[in-house]
Short mmCIF file of C-alpha atoms in Angstrom, two decimals:
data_model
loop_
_atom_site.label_atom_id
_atom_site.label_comp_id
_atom_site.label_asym_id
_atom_site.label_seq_id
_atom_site.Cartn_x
_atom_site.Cartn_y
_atom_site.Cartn_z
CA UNK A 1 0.00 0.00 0.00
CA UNK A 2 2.45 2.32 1.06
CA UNK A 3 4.47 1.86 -2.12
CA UNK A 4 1.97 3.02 -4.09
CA UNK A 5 0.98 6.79 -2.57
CA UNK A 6 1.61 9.52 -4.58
CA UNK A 7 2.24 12.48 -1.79
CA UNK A 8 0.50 15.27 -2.23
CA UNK A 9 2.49 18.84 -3.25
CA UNK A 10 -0.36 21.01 -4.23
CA UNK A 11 -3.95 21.56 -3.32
CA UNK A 12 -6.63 22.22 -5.39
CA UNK A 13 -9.44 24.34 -3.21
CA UNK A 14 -12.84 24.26 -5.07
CA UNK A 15 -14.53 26.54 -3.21
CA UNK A 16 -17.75 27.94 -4.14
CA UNK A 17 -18.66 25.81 -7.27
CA UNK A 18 -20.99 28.37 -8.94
CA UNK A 19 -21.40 30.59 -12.09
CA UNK A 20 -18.31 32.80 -13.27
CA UNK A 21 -20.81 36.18 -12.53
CA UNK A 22 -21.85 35.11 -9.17
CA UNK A 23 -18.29 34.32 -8.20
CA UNK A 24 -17.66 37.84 -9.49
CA UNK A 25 -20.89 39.24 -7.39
CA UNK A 26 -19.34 36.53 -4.33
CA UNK A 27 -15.30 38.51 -4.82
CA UNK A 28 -17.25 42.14 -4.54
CA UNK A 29 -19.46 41.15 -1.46
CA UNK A 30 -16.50 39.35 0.83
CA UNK A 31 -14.39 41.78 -0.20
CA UNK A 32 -16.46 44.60 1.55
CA UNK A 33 -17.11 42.35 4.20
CA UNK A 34 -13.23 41.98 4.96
CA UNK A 35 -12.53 45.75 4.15
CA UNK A 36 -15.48 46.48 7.11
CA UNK A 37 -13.82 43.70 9.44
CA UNK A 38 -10.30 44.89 9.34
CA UNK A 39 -11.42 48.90 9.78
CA UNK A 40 -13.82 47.81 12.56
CA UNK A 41 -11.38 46.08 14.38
CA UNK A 42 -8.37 48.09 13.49
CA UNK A 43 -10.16 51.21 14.66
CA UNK A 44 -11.64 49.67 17.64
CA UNK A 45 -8.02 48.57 18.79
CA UNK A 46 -6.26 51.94 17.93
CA UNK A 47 -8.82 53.22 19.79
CA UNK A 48 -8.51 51.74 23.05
CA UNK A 49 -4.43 52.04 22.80
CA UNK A 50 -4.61 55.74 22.11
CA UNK A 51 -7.30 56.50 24.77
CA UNK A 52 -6.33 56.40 28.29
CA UNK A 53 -10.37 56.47 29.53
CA UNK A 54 -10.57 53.12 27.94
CA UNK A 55 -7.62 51.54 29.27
CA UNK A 56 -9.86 48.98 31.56
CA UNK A 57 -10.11 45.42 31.95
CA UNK A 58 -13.24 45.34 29.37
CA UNK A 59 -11.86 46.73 26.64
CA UNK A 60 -8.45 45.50 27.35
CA UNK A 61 -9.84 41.92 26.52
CA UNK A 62 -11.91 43.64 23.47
CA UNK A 63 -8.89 44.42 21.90
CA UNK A 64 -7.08 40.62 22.39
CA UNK A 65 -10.31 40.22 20.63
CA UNK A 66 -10.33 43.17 17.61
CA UNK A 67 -6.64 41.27 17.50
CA UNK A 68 -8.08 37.96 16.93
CA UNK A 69 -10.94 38.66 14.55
CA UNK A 70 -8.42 40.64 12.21
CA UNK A 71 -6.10 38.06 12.10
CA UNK A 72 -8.98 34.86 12.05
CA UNK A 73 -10.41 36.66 8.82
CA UNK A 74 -6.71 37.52 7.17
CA UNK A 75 -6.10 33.33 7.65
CA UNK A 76 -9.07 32.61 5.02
CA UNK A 77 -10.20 34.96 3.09
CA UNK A 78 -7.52 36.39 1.11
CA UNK A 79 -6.82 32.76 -0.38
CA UNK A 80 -11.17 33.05 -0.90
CA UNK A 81 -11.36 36.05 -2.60
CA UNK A 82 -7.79 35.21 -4.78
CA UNK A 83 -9.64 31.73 -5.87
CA UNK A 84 -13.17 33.60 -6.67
CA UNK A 85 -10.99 35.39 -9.26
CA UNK A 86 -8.51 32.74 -10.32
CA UNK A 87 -9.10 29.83 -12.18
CA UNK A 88 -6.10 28.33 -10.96
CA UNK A 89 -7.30 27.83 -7.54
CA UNK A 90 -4.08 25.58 -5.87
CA UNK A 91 -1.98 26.04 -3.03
CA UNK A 92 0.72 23.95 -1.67
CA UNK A 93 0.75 21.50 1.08
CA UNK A 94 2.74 23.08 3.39
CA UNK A 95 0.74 26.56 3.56
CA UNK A 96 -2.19 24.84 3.48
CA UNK A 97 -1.26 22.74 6.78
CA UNK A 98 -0.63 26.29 8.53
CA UNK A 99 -3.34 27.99 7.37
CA UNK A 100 -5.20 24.86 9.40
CA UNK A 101 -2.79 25.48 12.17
CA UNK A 102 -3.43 29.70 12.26
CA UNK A 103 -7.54 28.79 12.03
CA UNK A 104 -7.46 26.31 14.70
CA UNK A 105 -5.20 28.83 17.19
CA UNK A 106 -7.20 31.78 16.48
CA UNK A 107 -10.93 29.59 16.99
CA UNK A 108 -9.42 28.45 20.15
CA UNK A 109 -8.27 31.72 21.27
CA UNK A 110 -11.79 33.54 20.10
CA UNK A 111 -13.64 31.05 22.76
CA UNK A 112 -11.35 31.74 25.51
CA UNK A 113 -11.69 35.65 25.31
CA UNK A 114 -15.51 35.67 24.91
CA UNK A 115 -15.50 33.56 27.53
CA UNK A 116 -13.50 35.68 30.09
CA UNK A 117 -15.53 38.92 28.68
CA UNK A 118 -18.06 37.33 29.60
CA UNK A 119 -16.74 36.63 33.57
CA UNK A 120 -15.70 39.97 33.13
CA UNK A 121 -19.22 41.27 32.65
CA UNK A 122 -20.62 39.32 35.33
CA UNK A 123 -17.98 40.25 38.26
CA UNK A 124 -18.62 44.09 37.27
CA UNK A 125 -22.45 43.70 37.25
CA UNK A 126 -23.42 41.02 40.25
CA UNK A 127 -19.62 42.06 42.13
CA UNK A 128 -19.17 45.60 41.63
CA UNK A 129 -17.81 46.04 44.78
CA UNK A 130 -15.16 43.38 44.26
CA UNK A 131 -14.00 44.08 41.17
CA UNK A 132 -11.26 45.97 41.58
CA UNK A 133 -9.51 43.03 43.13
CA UNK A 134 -10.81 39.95 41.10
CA UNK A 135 -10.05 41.40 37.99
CA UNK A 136 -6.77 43.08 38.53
CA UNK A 137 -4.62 43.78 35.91
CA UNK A 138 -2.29 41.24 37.06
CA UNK A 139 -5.65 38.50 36.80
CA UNK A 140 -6.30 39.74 33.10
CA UNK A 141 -3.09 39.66 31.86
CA UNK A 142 -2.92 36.22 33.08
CA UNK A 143 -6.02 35.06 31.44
CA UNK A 144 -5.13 36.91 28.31
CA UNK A 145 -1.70 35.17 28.26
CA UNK A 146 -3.21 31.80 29.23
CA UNK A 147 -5.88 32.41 26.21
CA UNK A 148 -3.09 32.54 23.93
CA UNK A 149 -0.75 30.14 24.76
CA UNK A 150 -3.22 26.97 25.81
CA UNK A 151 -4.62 28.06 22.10
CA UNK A 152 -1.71 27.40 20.50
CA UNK A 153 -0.76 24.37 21.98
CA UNK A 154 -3.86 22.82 21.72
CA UNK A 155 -4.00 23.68 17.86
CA UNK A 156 -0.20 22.31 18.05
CA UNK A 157 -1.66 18.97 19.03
CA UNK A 158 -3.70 19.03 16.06
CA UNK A 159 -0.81 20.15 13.96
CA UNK A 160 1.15 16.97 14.98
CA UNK A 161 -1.71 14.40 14.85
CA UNK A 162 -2.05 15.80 11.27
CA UNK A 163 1.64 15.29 10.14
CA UNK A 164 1.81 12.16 11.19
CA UNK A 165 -0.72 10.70 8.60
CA UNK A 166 0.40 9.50 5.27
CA UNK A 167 -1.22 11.76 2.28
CA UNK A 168 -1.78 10.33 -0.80
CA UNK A 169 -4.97 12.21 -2.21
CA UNK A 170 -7.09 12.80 -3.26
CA UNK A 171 -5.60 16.99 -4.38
CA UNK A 172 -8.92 18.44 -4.00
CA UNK A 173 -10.45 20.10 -0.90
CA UNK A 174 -14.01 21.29 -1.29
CA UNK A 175 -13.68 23.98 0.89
CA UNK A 176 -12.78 27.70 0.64
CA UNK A 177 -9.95 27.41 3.10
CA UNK A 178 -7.65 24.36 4.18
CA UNK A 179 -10.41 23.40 7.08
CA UNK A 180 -9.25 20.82 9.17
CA UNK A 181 -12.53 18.23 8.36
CA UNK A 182 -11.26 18.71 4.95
CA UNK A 183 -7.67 18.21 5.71
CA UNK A 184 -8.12 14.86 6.62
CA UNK A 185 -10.19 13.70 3.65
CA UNK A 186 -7.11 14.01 2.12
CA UNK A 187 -5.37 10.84 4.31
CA UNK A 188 -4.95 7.57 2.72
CA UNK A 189 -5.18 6.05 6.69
CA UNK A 190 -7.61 5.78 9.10
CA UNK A 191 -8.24 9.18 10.96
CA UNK A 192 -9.98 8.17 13.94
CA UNK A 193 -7.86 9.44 16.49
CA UNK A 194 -7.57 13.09 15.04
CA UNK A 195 -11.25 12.82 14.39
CA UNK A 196 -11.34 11.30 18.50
CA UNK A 197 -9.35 14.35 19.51
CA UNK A 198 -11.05 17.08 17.31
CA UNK A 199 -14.54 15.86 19.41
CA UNK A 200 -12.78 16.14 22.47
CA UNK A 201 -11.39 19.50 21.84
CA UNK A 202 -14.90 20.72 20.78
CA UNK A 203 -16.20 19.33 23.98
CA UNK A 204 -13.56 21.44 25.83
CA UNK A 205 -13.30 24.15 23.83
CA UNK A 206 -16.62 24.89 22.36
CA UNK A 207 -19.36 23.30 25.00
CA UNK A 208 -17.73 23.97 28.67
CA UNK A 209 -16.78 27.99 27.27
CA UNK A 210 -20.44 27.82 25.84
CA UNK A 211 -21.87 26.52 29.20
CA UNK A 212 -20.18 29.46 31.02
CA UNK A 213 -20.83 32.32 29.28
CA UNK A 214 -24.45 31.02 29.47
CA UNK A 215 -24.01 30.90 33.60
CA UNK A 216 -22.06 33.76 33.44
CA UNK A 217 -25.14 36.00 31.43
CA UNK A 218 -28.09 34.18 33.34
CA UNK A 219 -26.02 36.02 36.48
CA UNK A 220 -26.60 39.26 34.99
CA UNK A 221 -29.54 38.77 33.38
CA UNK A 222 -30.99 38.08 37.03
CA UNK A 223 -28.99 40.89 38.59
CA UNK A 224 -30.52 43.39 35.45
CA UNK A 225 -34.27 42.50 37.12
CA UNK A 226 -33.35 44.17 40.43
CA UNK A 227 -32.70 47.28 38.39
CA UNK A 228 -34.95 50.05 39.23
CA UNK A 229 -35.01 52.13 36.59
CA UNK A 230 -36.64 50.98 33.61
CA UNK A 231 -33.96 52.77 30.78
CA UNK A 232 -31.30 51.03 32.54
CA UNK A 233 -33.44 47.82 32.79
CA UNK A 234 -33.79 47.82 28.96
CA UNK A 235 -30.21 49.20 27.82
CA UNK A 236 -28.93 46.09 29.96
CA UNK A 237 -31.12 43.65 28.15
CA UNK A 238 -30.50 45.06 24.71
CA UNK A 239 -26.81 44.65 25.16
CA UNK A 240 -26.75 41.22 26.51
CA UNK A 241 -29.19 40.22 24.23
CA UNK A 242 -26.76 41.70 21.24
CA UNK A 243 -24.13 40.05 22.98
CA UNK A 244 -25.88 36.85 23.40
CA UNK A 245 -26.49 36.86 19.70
CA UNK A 246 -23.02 37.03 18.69
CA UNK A 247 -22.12 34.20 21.11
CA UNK A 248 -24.96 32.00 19.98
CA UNK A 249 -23.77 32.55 16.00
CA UNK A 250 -20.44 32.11 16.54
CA UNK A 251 -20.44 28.69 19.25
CA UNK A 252 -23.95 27.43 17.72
CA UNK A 253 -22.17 27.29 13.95
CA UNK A 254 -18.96 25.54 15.17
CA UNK A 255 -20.72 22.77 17.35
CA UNK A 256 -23.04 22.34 14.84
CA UNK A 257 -19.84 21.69 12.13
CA UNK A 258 -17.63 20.15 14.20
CA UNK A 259 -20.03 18.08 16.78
CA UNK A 260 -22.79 16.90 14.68
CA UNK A 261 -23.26 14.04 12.13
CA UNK A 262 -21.85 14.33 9.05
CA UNK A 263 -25.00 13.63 7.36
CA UNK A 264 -26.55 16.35 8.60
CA UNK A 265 -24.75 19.13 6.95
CA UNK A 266 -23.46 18.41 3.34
CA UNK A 267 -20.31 19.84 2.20
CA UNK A 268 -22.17 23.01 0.65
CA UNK A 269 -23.52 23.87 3.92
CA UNK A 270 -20.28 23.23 5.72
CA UNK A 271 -18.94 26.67 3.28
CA UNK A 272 -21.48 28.35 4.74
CA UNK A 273 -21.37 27.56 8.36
CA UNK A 274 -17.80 28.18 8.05
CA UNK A 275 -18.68 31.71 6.56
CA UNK A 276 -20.54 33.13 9.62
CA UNK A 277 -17.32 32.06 12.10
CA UNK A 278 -14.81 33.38 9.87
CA UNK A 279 -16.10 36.30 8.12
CA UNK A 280 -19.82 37.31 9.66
CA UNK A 281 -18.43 36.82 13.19
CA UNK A 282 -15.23 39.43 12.86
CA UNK A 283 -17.39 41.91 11.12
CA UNK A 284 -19.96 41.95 13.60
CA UNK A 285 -18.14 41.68 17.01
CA UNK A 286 -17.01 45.54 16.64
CA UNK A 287 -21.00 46.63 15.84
CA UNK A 288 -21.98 44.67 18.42
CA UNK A 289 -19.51 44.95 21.41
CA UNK A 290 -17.75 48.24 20.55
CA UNK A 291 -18.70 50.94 18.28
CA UNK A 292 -23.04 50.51 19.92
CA UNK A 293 -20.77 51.32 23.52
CA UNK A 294 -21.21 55.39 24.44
CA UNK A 295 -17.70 55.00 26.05
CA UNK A 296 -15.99 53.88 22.92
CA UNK A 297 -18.63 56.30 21.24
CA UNK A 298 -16.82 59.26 23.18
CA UNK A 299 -13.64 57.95 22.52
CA UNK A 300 -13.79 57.87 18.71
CA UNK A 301 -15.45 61.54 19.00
CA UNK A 302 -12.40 62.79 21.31
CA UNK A 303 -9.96 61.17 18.72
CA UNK A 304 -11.67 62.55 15.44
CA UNK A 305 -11.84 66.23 17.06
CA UNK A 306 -8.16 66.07 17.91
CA UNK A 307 -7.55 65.41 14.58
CA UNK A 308 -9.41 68.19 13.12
CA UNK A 309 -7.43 70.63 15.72
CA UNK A 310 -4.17 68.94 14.31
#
């Protein structure tokens, strides 16, 4: 058997298999999407750098986040938007094992940070009074550091399990991106320990993160019916429920990819789940936990007028 694999150099990606003017219409409409997800972000994190007011444990885990978005979307959809427009749509093994590598890291590290926004949310809202002390900046940068690195190793164990496998073909991925799923199509062997420890790692990653930031907002969400005042009553259930949105797209698409049968979702449907956690997802986390803030609001205001007085 082993004698006669042919190893695999280059990739073919197939991507979205439709019409040459839809492709066109797809290049245009992802490429504003992109444009709107790197300037969201990118202003969002200048932003809180250049603004002293803003230098707080919130949005000092928003930008790890405006950080992570940025670079999630750069991973994918460059290659995307270069094969929408290319009929030549290849790319060689090696990149294509790192882009896997890069989208695994920054999926992990997305989960960790919405999760500890999340606690961060709940300490200043139900322990206000406390808050000073269990989220020091000594306990963020900690989390924010142990985000990052427990990412990347755990997308480093995928990584390895990965290399070890024997690929013969076939060269095509139908996929946008290298997605790991994908990947492993591509293995002439038997998979069943990556596809053991990709279940496992959704179960960690994706499920217990899921179950806390549902604890964490059923917290507040109790705390916000002792309010008083009815504005502040509703402006705390608008947010969390915006917030609450963005959680449910982002978790609810990636269990539903990576924990449910494959018969449920064809490979068509996988492009598209895959869409709303690396495209929709960055675009809207700025709309939705940033630039709707009056604090970040104020901020952007204080920065533009400067400017003019420059």
């Amino acid at each position: 058997m082993e004698g006669n694999q042919t190893w695999i150099t280059d990739i073919t990606l197939l991507g979205f298999q439709v019409g040459s003017a839809l492709e066109i219409l797809l290049c245009g409409l992802f490429s504003v999407f992109y444009t709107l997800t790197l300037l969201g972000n990118g202003v969002i994190f200048g932003i809180i750098c250049l603004d002293c007011r803003l230098h707080t444990p919130m949005y000092f885990f928003l930008s790890h986040l405006a950080i992570v978005d940025m670079s999630y979307a750069s991973n994918n959809v460059p290659k995307m938007l270069t094969n929408l427009m290319n009929k030549k749509r290849t790319i060689s093994f090696l990149p294509c094992i790192m882009q896997t590598f890069l989208y695994l890291a920054f999926a992990h590290i997305e989960c960790l940070i919405l999760v500890v926004m999340s606690y961060d949310r709940y300490v200043a809202i139900c322990h206000p009074l406390r808050y000073n002390v269990l989220m020091s900046w000594r306990v963020c940068t900690v989390l924010a550091v142990a985000s990052w690195v427990f990412s990347f190793l755990l997308a480093l164990v995928h990584l390895v399990l990965i290399l070890r496998l024997p690929f013969c073909g076939p060269h095509e991925i139908n996929h946008f991106f290298c997605e790991i799923l994908s990947v492993l199509k591509l293995a002439c062997t038997d998979t069943w320990l990556n596809q053991v420890v990709i279940f496992a790692a959704c179960v960690f990653i994706l499920v217990g993160p899921l179950c806390l930031v549902l604890v964490s907002y059923s917290c507040i969400l109790v705390a916000i019916l002792r309010i008083q005042s009815g504005v502040g009553r509703r402006k705390a259930f608008s947010t969390c429920f915006s917030h609450l949105c963005v959680v449910g797209l982002f978790f609810g698409s990636a269990i539903v990819m990576y924990m449910a049968p494959n018969s449920r979702h064809p490979e068509e449907q996988q492009k598209v789940l895959s869409l709303f956690y690396s495209l929709f997802n960055p675009m809207l986390n700025p709309l939705i936990y940033s630039l709707r803030n009056a604090e970040v609001k104020g901020a952007l205001r204080r920065a533009l007028r400067k400017e003019r007085l420059t």
